[in-house]
Amino acid sequence: MDQLYGSEIIKSAFPDVQCRTITPEWEFIVMACDGIWDVMTNESTLGGANQNLGH
């Protein structure tokens, strides 16, 4: 409907993508949507992951 009335599109269909080389030092990978990163920091996310893994 927004396009019908000439409004701009407010959502992007293009994801943010990063390529990384996985190394033996990595304990886990966190993949999450932007909704998670809107409310959690990297540190709190890693703390929760470590806690759930029993570290």
mmCIF file with all atom_site columns, C-alpha atoms in Angstrom:
data_model
loop_
_atom_site.group_PDB
_atom_site.id
_atom_site.type_symbol
_atom_site.label_atom_id
_atom_site.label_alt_id
_atom_site.label_comp_id
_atom_site.label_asym_id
_atom_site.label_entity_id
_atom_site.label_seq_id
_atom_site.pdbx_PDB_ins_code
_atom_site.Cartn_x
_atom_site.Cartn_y
_atom_site.Cartn_z
_atom_site.occupancy
_atom_site.B_iso_or_equiv
_atom_site.pdbx_formal_charge
_atom_site.auth_seq_id
_atom_site.auth_comp_id
_atom_site.auth_asym_id
_atom_site.auth_atom_id
_atom_site.pdbx_PDB_model_num
ATOM 1  C CA . MET A 1 1  ? 0.000  0.000   0.000  1.00 0.00 ? 1  MET A CA 1
ATOM 2  C CA . ASP A 1 2  ? 2.852  2.419   0.708  1.00 0.00 ? 2  ASP A CA 1
ATOM 3  C CA . GLN A 1 3  ? 3.984  2.357   -2.900 1.00 0.00 ? 3  GLN A CA 1
ATOM 4  C CA . LEU A 1 4  ? 0.443  3.026   -4.086 1.00 0.00 ? 4  LEU A CA 1
ATOM 5  C CA . TYR A 1 5  ? 0.463  6.383   -2.322 1.00 0.00 ? 5  TYR A CA 1
ATOM 6  C CA . GLY A 1 6  ? 4.046  7.266   -3.275 1.00 0.00 ? 6  GLY A CA 1
ATOM 7  C CA . SER A 1 7  ? 5.624  6.618   0.115  1.00 0.00 ? 7  SER A CA 1
ATOM 8  C CA . GLU A 1 8  ? 9.190  5.409   0.274  1.00 0.00 ? 8  GLU A CA 1
ATOM 9  C CA . ILE A 1 9  ? 9.929  1.770   1.038  1.00 0.00 ? 9  ILE A CA 1
ATOM 10 C CA . ILE A 1 10 ? 11.095 1.583   4.656  1.00 0.00 ? 10 ILE A CA 1
ATOM 11 C CA . LYS A 1 11 ? 12.440 -1.981  4.650  1.00 0.00 ? 11 LYS A CA 1
ATOM 12 C CA . SER A 1 12 ? 15.413 -3.250  2.693  1.00 0.00 ? 12 SER A CA 1
ATOM 13 C CA . ALA A 1 13 ? 15.381 -6.587  0.916  1.00 0.00 ? 13 ALA A CA 1
ATOM 14 C CA . PHE A 1 14 ? 19.182 -6.684  1.037  1.00 0.00 ? 14 PHE A CA 1
ATOM 15 C CA . PRO A 1 15 ? 20.666 -8.514  4.053  1.00 0.00 ? 15 PRO A CA 1
ATOM 16 C CA . ASP A 1 16 ? 23.930 -7.594  5.764  1.00 0.00 ? 16 ASP A CA 1
ATOM 17 C CA . VAL A 1 17 ? 26.321 -10.433 4.956  1.00 0.00 ? 17 VAL A CA 1
ATOM 18 C CA . GLN A 1 18 ? 29.824 -10.989 6.300  1.00 0.00 ? 18 GLN A CA 1
ATOM 19 C CA . CYS A 1 19 ? 32.282 -13.725 5.369  1.00 0.00 ? 19 CYS A CA 1
ATOM 20 C CA . ARG A 1 20 ? 34.673 -14.919 8.063  1.00 0.00 ? 20 ARG A CA 1
ATOM 21 C CA . THR A 1 21 ? 37.311 -17.613 8.249  1.00 0.00 ? 21 THR A CA 1
ATOM 22 C CA . ILE A 1 22 ? 36.427 -20.025 11.046 1.00 0.00 ? 22 ILE A CA 1
ATOM 23 C CA . THR A 1 23 ? 39.424 -20.809 13.232 1.00 0.00 ? 23 THR A CA 1
ATOM 24 C CA . PRO A 1 24 ? 39.951 -23.503 15.898 1.00 0.00 ? 24 PRO A CA 1
ATOM 25 C CA . GLU A 1 25 ? 39.763 -20.816 18.620 1.00 0.00 ? 25 GLU A CA 1
ATOM 26 C CA . TRP A 1 26 ? 36.074 -20.191 17.887 1.00 0.00 ? 26 TRP A CA 1
ATOM 27 C CA . GLU A 1 27 ? 33.862 -21.907 20.459 1.00 0.00 ? 27 GLU A CA 1
ATOM 28 C CA . PHE A 1 28 ? 30.545 -21.182 18.739 1.00 0.00 ? 28 PHE A CA 1
ATOM 29 C CA . ILE A 1 29 ? 28.823 -18.984 16.179 1.00 0.00 ? 29 ILE A CA 1
ATOM 30 C CA . VAL A 1 30 ? 25.847 -16.782 17.039 1.00 0.00 ? 30 VAL A CA 1
ATOM 31 C CA . MET A 1 31 ? 23.457 -16.167 14.168 1.00 0.00 ? 31 MET A CA 1
ATOM 32 C CA . ALA A 1 32 ? 20.565 -13.857 15.002 1.00 0.00 ? 32 ALA A CA 1
ATOM 33 C CA . CYS A 1 33 ? 18.148 -11.434 13.412 1.00 0.00 ? 33 CYS A CA 1
ATOM 34 C CA . ASP A 1 34 ? 18.385 -7.683  13.857 1.00 0.00 ? 34 ASP A CA 1
ATOM 35 C CA . GLY A 1 35 ? 15.683 -7.844  16.529 1.00 0.00 ? 35 GLY A CA 1
ATOM 36 C CA . ILE A 1 36 ? 18.145 -9.587  18.866 1.00 0.00 ? 36 ILE A CA 1
ATOM 37 C CA . TRP A 1 37 ? 20.902 -7.053  18.227 1.00 0.00 ? 37 TRP A CA 1
ATOM 38 C CA . ASP A 1 38 ? 18.443 -4.202  18.849 1.00 0.00 ? 38 ASP A CA 1
ATOM 39 C CA . VAL A 1 39 ? 18.074 -5.294  22.491 1.00 0.00 ? 39 VAL A CA 1
ATOM 40 C CA . MET A 1 40 ? 21.277 -7.222  23.307 1.00 0.00 ? 40 MET A CA 1
ATOM 41 C CA . THR A 1 41 ? 24.953 -6.315  23.183 1.00 0.00 ? 41 THR A CA 1
ATOM 42 C CA . ASN A 1 42 ? 27.636 -8.631  21.832 1.00 0.00 ? 42 ASN A CA 1
ATOM 43 C CA . GLU A 1 43 ? 28.871 -9.148  25.386 1.00 0.00 ? 43 GLU A CA 1
ATOM 44 C CA . SER A 1 44 ? 25.475 -10.100 26.821 1.00 0.00 ? 44 SER A CA 1
ATOM 45 C CA . THR A 1 45 ? 24.847 -12.461 23.918 1.00 0.00 ? 45 THR A CA 1
ATOM 46 C CA . LEU A 1 46 ? 28.192 -14.199 24.424 1.00 0.00 ? 46 LEU A CA 1
ATOM 47 C CA . GLY A 1 47 ? 27.635 -14.341 28.192 1.00 0.00 ? 47 GLY A CA 1
ATOM 48 C CA . GLY A 1 48 ? 24.292 -16.065 27.679 1.00 0.00 ? 48 GLY A CA 1
ATOM 49 C CA . ALA A 1 49 ? 25.778 -18.492 25.161 1.00 0.00 ? 49 ALA A CA 1
ATOM 50 C CA . ASN A 1 50 ? 28.637 -19.367 27.520 1.00 0.00 ? 50 ASN A CA 1
ATOM 51 C CA . GLN A 1 51 ? 26.198 -19.873 30.391 1.00 0.00 ? 51 GLN A CA 1
ATOM 52 C CA . ASN A 1 52 ? 24.025 -22.198 28.317 1.00 0.00 ? 52 ASN A CA 1
ATOM 53 C CA . LEU A 1 53 ? 27.093 -24.191 27.268 1.00 0.00 ? 53 LEU A CA 1
ATOM 54 C CA . GLY A 1 54 ? 28.089 -24.651 30.913 1.00 0.00 ? 54 GLY A CA 1
ATOM 55 C CA . HIS A 1 55 ? 31.269 -22.574 30.847 1.00 0.00 ? 55 HIS A CA 1
#
